[in-house]
Every structure is written in structure tokens, then in C-alpha cells.
Short mmCIF file of C-alpha atoms in Angstrom, two decimals:
data_model
loop_
_atom_site.label_atom_id
_atom_site.label_comp_id
_atom_site.label_asym_id
_atom_site.label_seq_id
_atom_site.Cartn_x
_atom_site.Cartn_y
_atom_site.Cartn_z
CA UNK A 1 113.95 189.95 164.38
CA UNK A 2 111.80 190.85 161.90
CA UNK A 3 108.88 188.73 162.22
CA UNK A 4 107.67 190.25 158.56
CA UNK A 5 111.16 188.62 157.07
CA UNK A 6 111.00 185.07 159.51
CA UNK A 7 106.53 184.76 157.69
CA UNK A 8 108.37 185.65 153.86
CA UNK A 9 111.06 182.72 154.22
CA UNK A 10 108.18 180.61 155.58
CA UNK A 11 105.32 181.50 152.93
CA UNK A 12 108.18 180.27 150.50
CA UNK A 13 108.55 176.86 152.07
CA UNK A 14 104.39 176.57 152.68
CA UNK A 15 104.13 177.47 149.14
CA UNK A 16 106.26 174.35 147.86
CA UNK A 17 104.43 172.52 150.29
CA UNK A 18 100.24 173.76 148.58
CA UNK A 19 102.03 173.05 145.75
CA UNK A 20 102.31 170.27 145.82
CA UNK A 21 99.86 166.40 145.99
CA UNK A 22 102.98 163.83 145.63
CA UNK A 23 105.15 166.38 148.46
CA UNK A 24 102.02 166.58 151.16
CA UNK A 25 101.19 162.83 150.13
CA UNK A 26 105.34 161.71 150.58
CA UNK A 27 105.28 163.64 154.47
CA UNK A 28 102.33 161.53 155.50
CA UNK A 29 103.05 158.53 154.06
CA UNK A 30 106.63 157.38 156.00
CA UNK A 31 104.93 158.00 159.83
CA UNK A 32 101.19 156.41 158.04
CA UNK A 33 104.23 153.06 157.24
CA UNK A 34 105.72 153.37 160.89
CA UNK A 35 102.50 153.76 162.30
CA UNK A 36 101.02 150.53 160.75
CA UNK A 37 104.47 148.61 161.10
CA UNK A 38 105.38 149.73 164.97
CA UNK A 39 101.27 148.76 166.04
CA UNK A 40 101.36 145.53 164.58
CA UNK A 41 104.81 144.83 166.43
CA UNK A 42 103.52 146.44 168.98
CA UNK A 43 100.58 143.77 169.26
CA UNK A 44 102.53 141.07 169.16
CA UNK A 45 105.69 142.04 172.42
CA UNK A 46 102.52 143.38 174.22
CA UNK A 47 100.73 139.25 174.21
CA UNK A 48 104.83 137.77 173.99
CA UNK A 49 105.55 139.69 176.20
CA UNK A 50 106.33 140.10 179.57
CA UNK A 51 107.88 143.58 179.85
CA UNK A 52 105.18 144.44 177.50
CA UNK A 53 101.76 142.56 178.32
CA UNK A 54 100.90 145.36 180.68
CA UNK A 55 100.43 148.25 178.61
CA UNK A 56 99.38 147.74 174.94
CA UNK A 57 101.20 150.15 172.97
CA UNK A 58 104.27 151.44 174.71
CA UNK A 59 106.83 150.80 171.43
CA UNK A 60 103.94 152.20 169.62
CA UNK A 61 103.90 155.59 171.39
CA UNK A 62 108.00 155.54 171.01
CA UNK A 63 106.89 154.88 167.77
CA UNK A 64 105.63 158.19 167.24
CA UNK A 65 107.40 160.08 169.47
CA UNK A 66 111.10 159.42 167.57
CA UNK A 67 109.53 159.71 164.28
CA UNK A 68 108.03 163.39 165.85
CA UNK A 69 111.77 163.80 166.20
CA UNK A 70 112.65 161.94 163.06
CA UNK A 71 110.85 164.33 160.85
CA UNK A 72 111.49 168.16 162.96
CA UNK A 73 115.19 167.39 162.63
CA UNK A 74 114.59 166.05 158.18
CA UNK A 75 112.05 168.92 158.01
CA UNK A 76 114.61 170.89 158.71
CA UNK A 77 117.50 170.55 157.24
CA UNK A 78 115.34 168.93 153.46
CA UNK A 79 114.39 173.21 153.31
CA UNK A 80 117.09 173.79 153.45
CA UNK A 81 118.51 171.01 150.99
CA UNK A 82 115.15 173.07 148.81
CA UNK A 83 117.81 175.92 148.72
CA UNK A 84 120.77 173.72 147.59
CA UNK A 85 118.48 171.62 145.43
CA UNK A 86 116.57 174.45 143.48
CA UNK A 87 120.11 176.81 143.12
CA UNK A 88 118.20 180.50 145.46
CA UNK A 89 121.62 180.04 147.70
CA UNK A 90 122.79 183.22 147.02
CA UNK A 91 119.59 184.48 146.32
CA UNK A 92 118.67 183.94 150.34
CA UNK A 93 122.11 185.08 151.35
CA UNK A 94 121.56 188.71 149.50
CA UNK A 95 118.52 189.21 151.26
CA UNK A 96 118.34 191.01 154.72
CA UNK A 97 117.97 188.57 156.50
CA UNK A 98 119.63 187.57 159.51
CA UNK A 99 120.85 184.48 160.43
CA UNK A 100 119.02 183.89 163.42
CA UNK A 101 115.62 184.94 160.80
CA UNK A 102 116.44 181.65 158.46
CA UNK A 103 116.32 179.85 161.65
CA UNK A 104 113.48 180.80 163.18
CA UNK A 105 111.88 180.74 159.94
CA UNK A 106 113.24 176.64 159.54
CA UNK A 107 112.31 176.45 163.29
CA UNK A 108 108.49 177.60 162.87
CA UNK A 109 108.24 176.15 159.34
CA UNK A 110 109.67 172.39 160.72
CA UNK A 111 106.88 172.15 163.03
CA UNK A 112 104.08 172.75 160.22
CA UNK A 113 106.15 169.99 158.06
CA UNK A 114 106.41 167.19 160.63
CA UNK A 115 102.53 168.09 161.54
CA UNK A 116 100.87 167.46 158.57
CA UNK A 117 102.66 163.89 158.36
CA UNK A 118 102.06 163.59 161.97
CA UNK A 119 98.48 164.23 162.71
CA UNK A 120 97.36 161.76 160.41
CA UNK A 121 99.29 158.92 161.34
CA UNK A 122 98.50 159.50 165.43
CA UNK A 123 94.85 159.54 165.33
CA UNK A 124 95.25 156.68 162.78
CA UNK A 125 96.93 154.79 165.17
CA UNK A 126 93.56 155.38 168.09
CA UNK A 127 91.30 153.10 165.96
CA UNK A 128 93.96 150.85 164.26
CA UNK A 129 95.80 148.87 167.64
CA UNK A 130 93.78 151.81 170.31
CA UNK A 131 96.86 153.23 170.85
CA UNK A 132 96.36 156.85 171.63
CA UNK A 133 99.94 158.72 172.37
CA UNK A 134 97.23 161.58 174.81
CA UNK A 135 97.68 158.88 177.57
CA UNK A 136 100.21 160.46 178.20
CA UNK A 137 98.66 163.23 179.46
CA UNK A 138 99.35 166.61 179.97
CA UNK A 139 103.13 165.58 179.91
CA UNK A 140 103.18 164.50 176.26
CA UNK A 141 102.78 168.53 175.47
CA UNK A 142 106.95 168.53 177.11
CA UNK A 143 108.15 165.89 176.29
CA UNK A 144 107.54 166.83 172.49
CA UNK A 145 108.48 170.14 172.75
CA UNK A 146 112.33 168.84 173.77
CA UNK A 147 111.94 165.89 171.40
CA UNK A 148 110.99 169.01 168.68
CA UNK A 149 114.02 171.00 170.35
CA UNK A 150 115.96 168.17 170.19
CA UNK A 151 115.50 167.56 166.83
CA UNK A 152 115.65 170.93 165.30
CA UNK A 153 119.69 170.76 167.45
CA UNK A 154 120.39 168.76 164.91
CA UNK A 155 118.78 169.21 161.99
CA UNK A 156 121.22 172.74 162.95
CA UNK A 157 124.44 170.78 162.85
CA UNK A 158 123.50 169.13 159.43
CA UNK A 159 122.70 172.68 157.85
CA UNK A 160 125.84 173.98 159.68
CA UNK A 161 127.64 171.12 157.76
CA UNK A 162 125.42 170.94 154.77
CA UNK A 163 126.45 175.68 154.19
CA UNK A 164 129.92 174.53 155.43
CA UNK A 165 131.26 171.53 152.98
CA UNK A 166 128.38 171.94 150.41
CA UNK A 167 125.31 169.38 149.08
CA UNK A 168 128.49 167.08 149.58
CA UNK A 169 127.24 166.47 153.15
CA UNK A 170 123.65 165.45 151.36
CA UNK A 171 124.42 162.06 153.07
CA UNK A 172 124.41 162.57 157.03
CA UNK A 173 121.82 164.71 156.50
CA UNK A 174 120.03 161.45 156.36
CA UNK A 175 122.27 159.66 158.04
CA UNK A 176 122.13 161.31 161.85
CA UNK A 177 119.52 160.22 163.50
CA UNK A 178 119.82 156.56 162.61
CA UNK A 179 123.01 157.26 164.32
CA UNK A 180 121.44 158.65 167.31
CA UNK A 181 118.97 155.79 167.76
CA UNK A 182 120.81 152.92 169.88
CA UNK A 183 121.77 155.33 172.06
CA UNK A 184 117.91 156.77 172.47
CA UNK A 185 117.08 153.92 174.13
CA UNK A 186 113.58 153.94 172.34
CA UNK A 187 112.22 150.81 172.03
CA UNK A 188 113.90 149.57 175.50
CA UNK A 189 115.69 151.29 178.80
CA UNK A 190 119.47 152.52 179.19
CA UNK A 191 119.39 148.96 181.24
CA UNK A 192 120.29 146.80 178.45
CA UNK A 193 123.36 149.62 177.27
CA UNK A 194 126.82 148.20 178.25
CA UNK A 195 127.29 150.94 180.95
CA UNK A 196 130.22 153.08 179.25
CA UNK A 197 127.50 153.85 176.96
CA UNK A 198 124.70 154.60 179.72
CA UNK A 199 127.35 157.61 180.22
CA UNK A 200 127.34 158.62 176.92
CA UNK A 201 123.76 158.28 176.20
CA UNK A 202 123.19 160.21 179.29
CA UNK A 203 124.16 163.19 177.65
CA UNK A 204 121.05 162.72 174.96
CA UNK A 205 117.65 164.35 175.83
CA UNK A 206 116.24 161.09 174.39
CA UNK A 207 117.31 158.60 177.40
CA UNK A 208 115.42 160.88 179.74
CA UNK A 209 112.36 161.11 177.05
CA UNK A 210 111.59 157.89 176.32
CA UNK A 211 112.05 156.34 179.83
CA UNK A 212 109.50 158.62 181.22
CA UNK A 213 107.33 158.08 178.30
CA UNK A 214 107.21 154.45 180.14
CA UNK A 215 108.00 155.48 183.68
CA UNK A 216 104.16 157.15 182.20
CA UNK A 217 102.57 154.25 180.58
CA UNK A 218 104.00 151.55 182.36
CA UNK A 219 103.68 153.18 185.90
CA UNK A 220 101.67 155.68 185.97
CA UNK A 221 103.95 157.84 187.78
CA UNK A 222 105.48 161.87 186.28
CA UNK A 223 108.96 162.07 186.74
CA UNK A 224 108.63 166.15 186.13
CA UNK A 225 112.05 166.54 187.36
CA UNK A 226 113.06 163.98 183.93
CA UNK A 227 111.18 166.26 181.43
CA UNK A 228 112.39 169.27 183.20
CA UNK A 229 115.99 167.29 182.31
CA UNK A 230 114.86 165.97 178.98
CA UNK A 231 114.14 170.18 178.02
CA UNK A 232 117.11 171.12 179.25
CA UNK A 233 119.83 168.63 178.15
CA UNK A 234 117.86 169.71 174.81
CA UNK A 235 118.07 173.35 175.17
CA UNK A 236 121.89 172.65 175.47
CA UNK A 237 122.56 171.33 172.44
CA UNK A 238 120.32 173.90 170.52
CA UNK A 239 122.36 176.96 171.68
CA UNK A 240 125.08 174.82 170.87
CA UNK A 241 123.56 173.76 167.44
CA UNK A 242 123.16 178.04 166.96
CA UNK A 243 126.37 178.60 167.57
CA UNK A 244 128.06 175.25 165.50
CA UNK A 245 125.75 177.37 162.72
CA UNK A 246 126.73 180.71 162.85
CA UNK A 247 130.80 179.04 162.73
CA UNK A 248 130.12 177.83 160.20
CA UNK A 249 128.01 180.97 157.70
CA UNK A 250 130.99 182.85 158.49
CA UNK A 251 133.65 179.43 157.69
CA UNK A 252 131.70 180.33 154.84
CA UNK A 253 131.72 183.77 154.06
CA UNK A 254 135.92 182.95 153.88
CA UNK A 255 135.15 179.95 151.63
CA UNK A 256 133.39 180.97 149.17
CA UNK A 257 130.90 178.81 149.43
CA UNK A 258 127.66 180.90 149.48
CA UNK A 259 128.34 182.08 146.27
CA UNK A 260 128.25 177.94 144.34
CA UNK A 261 126.68 176.37 147.00
CA UNK A 262 123.99 174.58 144.58
CA UNK A 263 126.95 174.25 141.52
CA UNK B 1 124.53 205.29 146.20
CA UNK B 2 127.96 204.71 145.48
CA UNK B 3 130.04 201.76 145.40
CA UNK B 4 134.32 201.86 147.15
CA UNK B 5 136.74 199.05 146.63
CA UNK B 6 139.64 198.87 149.14
CA UNK B 7 143.03 197.42 148.52
CA UNK B 8 140.35 194.72 147.93
CA UNK B 9 142.03 191.51 148.11
CA UNK B 10 141.11 187.46 148.58
CA UNK B 11 143.23 184.60 148.26
CA UNK B 12 141.52 181.13 148.76
CA UNK B 13 144.33 178.31 150.12
CA UNK B 14 146.94 179.03 148.17
CA UNK B 15 145.19 180.87 144.85
CA UNK B 16 144.92 184.75 145.13
CA UNK B 17 141.60 184.99 143.18
CA UNK B 18 141.79 188.98 143.46
CA UNK B 19 144.41 191.15 144.13
CA UNK B 20 144.54 194.40 145.30
CA UNK B 21 141.97 196.11 143.19
CA UNK B 22 140.11 199.90 144.03
CA UNK B 23 137.51 201.89 142.34
CA UNK B 24 135.18 203.87 142.82
CA UNK B 25 131.70 204.09 141.56
CA UNK B 26 130.21 207.16 141.94
CA UNK B 27 126.46 207.24 142.41
CA UNK B 28 123.54 207.00 139.63
CA UNK B 29 127.32 205.26 136.93
CA UNK B 30 127.11 202.38 135.48
CA UNK B 31 130.29 200.12 135.41
CA UNK B 32 131.30 197.56 132.99
CA UNK B 33 133.49 194.65 134.96
CA UNK B 34 135.02 192.67 132.31
CA UNK B 35 137.26 189.84 131.78
CA UNK B 36 137.98 186.71 130.95
CA UNK B 37 136.43 183.28 132.92
CA UNK B 38 137.40 183.28 135.75
CA UNK B 39 139.37 186.25 136.43
CA UNK B 40 137.88 187.27 139.37
CA UNK B 41 134.66 188.90 138.75
CA UNK B 42 132.02 187.42 140.59
CA UNK B 43 134.44 186.89 143.61
CA UNK B 44 134.92 190.55 143.60
CA UNK B 45 131.40 190.96 143.21
CA UNK B 46 130.25 188.93 145.86
CA UNK B 47 133.49 190.31 148.10
CA UNK B 48 130.26 192.66 147.40
CA UNK B 49 127.62 191.72 148.10
CA UNK B 50 129.61 190.67 152.05
CA UNK B 51 129.08 186.90 151.18
CA UNK B 52 132.43 186.15 150.76
CA UNK B 53 134.65 187.62 153.16
CA UNK B 54 137.93 189.32 151.85
CA UNK B 55 141.27 188.61 153.38
CA UNK B 56 142.07 192.11 152.77
CA UNK B 57 141.30 194.89 152.37
CA UNK B 58 137.63 196.45 152.32
CA UNK B 59 133.88 197.65 150.42
CA UNK B 60 132.11 201.23 151.54
CA UNK B 61 128.67 201.33 150.42
CA UNK B 62 127.73 205.12 151.13
CA UNK B 63 131.20 204.93 153.05
CA UNK B 64 129.78 201.94 155.22
CA UNK B 65 131.16 199.36 155.42
CA UNK B 66 129.03 196.27 153.85
CA UNK B 67 131.33 193.59 155.90
CA UNK B 68 130.35 194.93 159.36
CA UNK B 69 127.18 195.00 161.33
CA UNK B 70 125.81 197.22 158.20
CA UNK B 71 125.23 194.31 156.13
CA UNK B 72 120.98 193.77 156.11
CA UNK B 73 120.44 197.70 155.71
CA UNK B 74 122.58 198.30 153.42
CA UNK B 75 121.08 194.97 151.73
CA UNK B 76 117.53 196.09 151.79
CA UNK B 77 118.66 199.26 149.06
CA UNK B 78 121.05 196.87 146.76
CA UNK B 79 119.58 193.77 144.54
CA UNK B 80 121.11 191.04 142.21
CA UNK B 81 120.67 189.67 139.09
CA UNK B 82 122.37 186.51 137.85
CA UNK B 83 121.13 183.91 134.70
CA UNK B 84 123.70 181.40 136.98
CA UNK B 85 120.85 182.21 140.40
CA UNK B 86 117.87 180.45 139.92
CA UNK B 87 114.02 180.85 142.01
CA UNK B 88 112.44 178.14 143.87
CA UNK B 89 110.81 176.08 140.53
CA UNK B 90 108.04 175.41 142.01
CA UNK B 91 107.20 178.52 143.17
CA UNK B 92 104.44 180.54 141.08
CA UNK B 93 106.56 183.61 139.50
CA UNK B 94 103.76 185.67 141.72
CA UNK B 95 105.22 183.72 145.16
CA UNK B 96 108.48 184.01 144.30
CA UNK B 97 108.08 187.82 143.32
CA UNK B 98 105.62 187.29 147.51
CA UNK B 99 108.61 185.75 149.44
CA UNK B 100 111.20 188.85 148.14
CA UNK B 101 109.29 190.93 148.17
CA UNK B 102 108.86 190.23 152.20
CA UNK B 103 112.34 189.63 152.95
CA UNK B 104 113.39 193.06 150.90
CA UNK B 105 110.22 194.73 153.75
CA UNK B 106 108.40 196.16 150.23
CA UNK B 107 106.05 198.17 150.57
CA UNK B 108 103.06 197.43 149.59
CA UNK B 109 103.63 194.14 147.69
CA UNK B 110 100.71 193.93 145.51
CA UNK B 111 101.07 196.98 144.17
CA UNK B 112 104.41 196.54 143.55
CA UNK B 113 104.62 192.94 141.96
CA UNK B 114 101.85 194.59 139.51
CA UNK B 115 103.98 197.49 137.97
CA UNK B 116 107.04 195.89 138.20
CA UNK B 117 105.22 192.80 136.65
CA UNK B 118 104.32 195.30 133.98
CA UNK B 119 107.14 196.39 133.02
CA UNK B 120 108.74 193.48 132.32
CA UNK B 121 105.39 191.32 130.68
CA UNK B 122 105.44 188.76 133.00
CA UNK B 123 101.33 189.27 133.54
CA UNK B 124 101.49 186.19 130.67
CA UNK B 125 102.58 183.50 132.91
CA UNK B 126 102.33 184.79 136.76
CA UNK B 127 99.86 181.77 138.09
CA UNK B 128 103.31 179.63 136.28
CA UNK B 129 105.57 177.51 137.94
CA UNK B 130 108.97 179.55 137.55
CA UNK B 131 110.54 175.83 136.26
CA UNK B 132 108.25 175.58 133.78
CA UNK B 133 109.75 179.05 131.75
CA UNK B 134 111.55 179.87 128.82
CA UNK B 135 114.95 179.98 129.61
CA UNK B 136 114.23 184.54 128.52
CA UNK B 137 110.67 184.39 130.54
CA UNK B 138 113.09 183.45 133.90
CA UNK B 139 115.42 186.28 133.41
CA UNK B 140 112.70 188.76 133.20
CA UNK B 141 111.80 186.93 136.54
CA UNK B 142 115.04 187.44 137.65
CA UNK B 143 115.11 190.63 136.67
CA UNK B 144 111.67 191.48 138.35
CA UNK B 145 112.88 190.00 141.73
CA UNK B 146 116.16 192.00 141.03
CA UNK B 147 113.95 194.81 141.55
CA UNK B 148 111.41 194.19 143.76
CA UNK B 149 112.55 196.82 146.18
CA UNK B 150 113.56 199.62 144.01
CA UNK B 151 117.36 199.06 144.83
CA UNK B 152 119.66 201.26 144.44
CA UNK B 153 122.69 199.68 144.26
CA UNK B 154 122.27 196.74 141.44
CA UNK B 155 124.77 193.79 140.71
CA UNK B 156 123.94 192.28 137.08
CA UNK B 157 126.18 189.29 136.02
CA UNK B 158 125.52 188.52 132.68
CA UNK B 159 121.83 189.85 132.52
CA UNK B 160 121.52 188.67 129.57
CA UNK B 161 123.36 186.21 129.22
CA UNK B 162 121.61 183.06 126.68
CA UNK B 163 119.21 185.22 125.94
CA UNK B 164 117.90 185.44 122.39
CA UNK B 165 119.12 188.84 120.39
CA UNK B 166 115.26 189.99 120.13
CA UNK B 167 115.08 189.24 124.15
CA UNK B 168 118.67 190.80 125.33
CA UNK B 169 117.17 193.51 123.10
CA UNK B 170 114.52 194.41 124.95
CA UNK B 171 116.36 193.97 128.59
CA UNK B 172 118.48 196.30 127.39
CA UNK B 173 116.17 198.70 126.64
CA UNK B 174 114.74 198.42 130.30
CA UNK B 175 118.19 198.11 132.22
CA UNK B 176 118.85 201.96 130.27
CA UNK B 177 115.28 203.13 130.71
CA UNK B 178 114.71 201.94 134.01
CA UNK B 179 118.16 204.07 134.45
CA UNK B 180 117.10 206.78 133.05
CA UNK B 181 113.87 206.98 135.30
CA UNK B 182 115.76 206.09 139.62
CA UNK B 183 118.48 206.65 140.83
CA UNK B 184 120.30 203.27 140.78
CA UNK B 185 124.15 202.92 140.81
CA UNK B 186 124.70 199.15 138.91
CA UNK B 187 127.71 197.25 138.64
CA UNK B 188 127.05 195.17 135.24
CA UNK B 189 129.73 192.40 134.36
CA UNK B 190 129.42 191.07 131.25
CA UNK B 191 131.26 189.46 127.96
CA UNK B 192 128.89 191.06 125.57
CA UNK B 193 131.06 194.01 124.66
CA UNK B 194 128.32 195.82 122.56
CA UNK B 195 126.14 195.49 125.90
CA UNK B 196 128.52 197.33 127.65
CA UNK B 197 129.26 199.75 125.13
CA UNK B 198 125.47 200.57 125.29
CA UNK B 199 124.94 200.66 128.59
CA UNK B 200 128.02 201.69 130.62
CA UNK B 201 129.81 205.06 131.47
CA UNK B 202 133.17 203.23 132.05
CA UNK B 203 134.19 199.92 132.72
CA UNK B 204 137.74 197.64 134.41
CA UNK B 205 138.89 195.52 132.80
CA UNK B 206 140.77 191.82 135.54
CA UNK B 207 142.47 190.00 134.56
CA UNK B 208 144.52 187.29 136.64
CA UNK B 209 141.88 188.97 139.67
CA UNK B 210 144.29 191.99 139.26
CA UNK B 211 142.42 195.13 137.28
CA UNK B 212 144.85 195.27 133.62
CA UNK B 213 142.98 198.75 132.67
CA UNK B 214 139.89 201.61 132.94
CA UNK B 215 138.20 203.89 131.25
CA UNK B 216 135.41 204.79 129.02
CA UNK B 217 134.40 202.66 126.65
CA UNK B 218 136.13 205.04 124.28
CA UNK B 219 139.01 205.96 126.46
CA UNK B 220 140.03 201.99 126.42
CA UNK B 221 139.84 201.43 122.39
CA UNK B 222 141.70 204.58 121.39
CA UNK B 223 144.20 203.39 123.64
CA UNK B 224 144.32 199.26 122.82
CA UNK B 225 144.57 201.16 118.90
CA UNK B 226 141.21 198.78 118.26
CA UNK B 227 137.92 199.65 116.00
CA UNK B 228 136.07 198.42 119.44
CA UNK B 229 135.49 197.48 123.02
CA UNK B 230 134.90 193.05 121.93
CA UNK B 231 139.09 193.88 119.95
CA UNK B 232 139.89 195.47 123.17
CA UNK B 233 139.04 193.00 125.33
CA UNK B 234 141.06 190.34 122.54
CA UNK B 235 144.34 192.27 123.12
CA UNK B 236 143.54 193.17 125.96
CA UNK B 237 143.08 188.95 127.77
CA UNK B 238 145.49 187.60 125.04
CA UNK B 239 148.89 189.88 126.79
CA UNK B 240 151.05 189.45 128.70
CA UNK B 241 151.52 191.10 132.24
CA UNK B 242 149.54 194.44 130.40
CA UNK B 243 149.08 196.22 134.32
CA UNK B 244 146.66 199.91 134.73
#
């Protein structure tokens, strides 16, 4: 892999953000709205729920972590969609750049986009609601890694669909995370799900991430095995996403969609 | 670099877009690819660029198959310009050239951008967003992007489509001068017959996915008993089942 080329492709997206104030505002706006909304809900539950009454901000922390996942995945999809919308697709794919370099560039730039939106929201939550995700301590880093890998994996699967089926797959890009959210047990323990769905949910890293987040905040203990599991499962999804992406690329070459995808 | 196209076919479902075409484009020559809309020109170019996998046959560039592991090595010495493919509109011209310069691994990129911007008169709008440019300006930027890596093989798809005669002439003249000063093999797809006569050493006429005639412009005009290439083109595309 050439870092020079990865940097070149990342630069395209960094310039795009840097050139447009409304784009930056848009990146910051939605995570901040989420923090306000879930901040007030969190306060309400803290006062009125026996489950949450000992730990202020479990829901808000969950909302922030889920938004991190959501933003990283959407950032990935958005950058790919930008190439389609700008009709730049063929230029990109006739440049001497490997698929692995495209994946690496999108992965690196997605974190940049995600943090632009999320850092202000995380900082706003501290004085406004007295909630800091940093209370999760060192495990926070590993939980974020697991969330990011899974977010990127979902991004890869959706972009593979865009590559194979064209812009008509765009709606799936927006719907993908909402589909997984109920099974992710973001705001409630896994026991709430019917037993059959619990089996399915355990195959997602989200359950392990959010169960562990609640465990740390409510029980003040850290279960390293759960964190390890969440990273491992996320990584398996990532490998699966890469394989599907390569398959979609070769499929698109056979179908001829690389040359007319924006049309 | 030369290009050899051998028994190349492409079938999309039941539609045969390119039907067993064969030709050789010699090093430093310009070949015109002509034919009516939908005759298989774009699909052929797509296969030559490695964007479309052929159903059968092969494209050899300097005797290396574009669809094999050599693709990136070959692509670094090739490039493509088409008015139907755009550069990111929200990036300035300079930013777009910088991004593509990096993707093509261009050395001394700053000087290369400065050089090509001067040659193609881009300096007045280098810091303007690409989406804000006129068609003529966009066209020159697209040409600049296609030459950023000083390619040995250049694919041009209707390089002067939708340009006014003045800018069209500027682009044609630039290509002529660039070719005279550089080692470059060009494949030009165009519907402008005067442009083809001016720029191409040989031409290939395609119809319904097949090559139906080939030769120099003069050969074709003489063979079909017409006065110019445009009349020859019309005769060929309107005739039935004429094969080379």
C-alpha cells in the first residue's frame, strides 16, 4: 500500500469538508441535537427509574457511543456517495490506486469526519448535563475501537452495495443502522429481547459493547473478556465487509457499472 | 507504449456490446475510434482501461494484460479524459490537480501543476471551485488532469464535445503540440470528423459492436468514394452488414 496515495485520496475528502462551512456545521449539528435530546431523556430516567437512579447519564453515554458508531458508518457511506454524486467515479477507478488503498483512505478519513461532529457534542454534555463519557476510563478507548471497526464494516457492506447496484442502493445506506439498532441493546439490557433474538443479538458486537458500558457505569467493574469479544466480533465483520467489497468491485467490473455509475 | 486488442468481446446479459474486435495501436500514434452512439466505443474504452472485464479476449498494453496484476503499474502511465466524467465540483482546480497528482504518484507536483496550468491557461481560475467553471474551462481542467502524470497512453472521449469553435480549436491544437513534444499514444473517440482528420493517423469504424472498416482517413474516404470523412462515416453507419 502507498501512504502517498492514501493521503491523496484522504485529502480529497478533507478539502471537501474544509471548503464548506455548511458541511462542517452539518457534521456538528446532528450529534449535538442527539446530546440535547438524550440528555433530557437521561435526566428524566435518572429521576424516575429505579434501574438508572444510581448512575447519572447511562442513557446519554449510550446515545453518544451509538452516535459514534452511526457517524463513522455514515461518514464512510457519505464519502463514497460523494464520488458518485460528483460523477468522479471513473476518474477514481482508472487512477493507479488499489482497492485496499481506497478502503484505507476512507477508513482514515471517516474517523476525521466522525470526530469533527462528535467532539463538540461530547464536550457540550459535560457542563450541560454533568455527563462525561470519559468516566468509562481506559476501557472507553477499546469500546470506541470496537464501535469504529463495526461502523466501518457496515460502511463497507453498504458501499459494496452502492458499487454493485449503483445509486439506487442509496436508501439502504441510510437505513442500515436503524435496522440493527433494536438488536444492539443500546438503551436496554439484552434480557428485554425475546430469547430467540438474544441469540442473534449476541452475534453483533453492539450487545457486548453496550452491556459492558452499562456494567462499567452501574457496577463499577470492568469485564475485559466482553471488551475483547466486542473487538473480535467487530473485526470478523470487518473482514467479511472487505471480502464483500472486493466481490462487489469485481462484480461491478463484469456488469460495467464502474464506467456509468453516476448516470 | 502500444496497445493490442485481441478478440475482444463484451456481453451484457443477452446484449453483445462488443463483438470480437481486433486492432493494434502503435506506439506514439493516434487512433480514432468512430461510430454512432451505442456502437460499443465506450465499452471498448472501458475494457482498455480495465474498468470493464471482457467476456472474452484481451487488451495488451506493452504486451501486458490490463486485467491482470499489472493494472496499477500500467494505469500509472495512462490517463483518460471525457466530458461525461467530472472532477469533484466542490474542490478548487488546484486541489483537484493536487489530489490526482498524488494518486498518480507525480514527482515535484507543485511544479507540474504550475507547468500544466500555464500550458492550458488555467491560472486565472486555479483557486476557483471546479463546479463554478464554464464548460470550456472544465474541459481544459479535465485535460490537465489527464496529463498530470505525463501519460504514455491517453484515452480521449469526445475531448471537444460542447465546446465553442474557438476553445475546441485551442484544445485540438494543444493536443497536436503536446503530441509532437512528448512520447504519447492516443486513442481518440470522437463524433467530430474534422477533428479526427486533423489528429488521427488511422481510424477504426465501429458498428453494432464490430469493426466495420479501418485505415487512414484518406484510405477510407477513397475506398467509399466520398469527399470527406463525415460523408464516409454516414455511408458506413447507414449501410447494412458492412464488415472489414
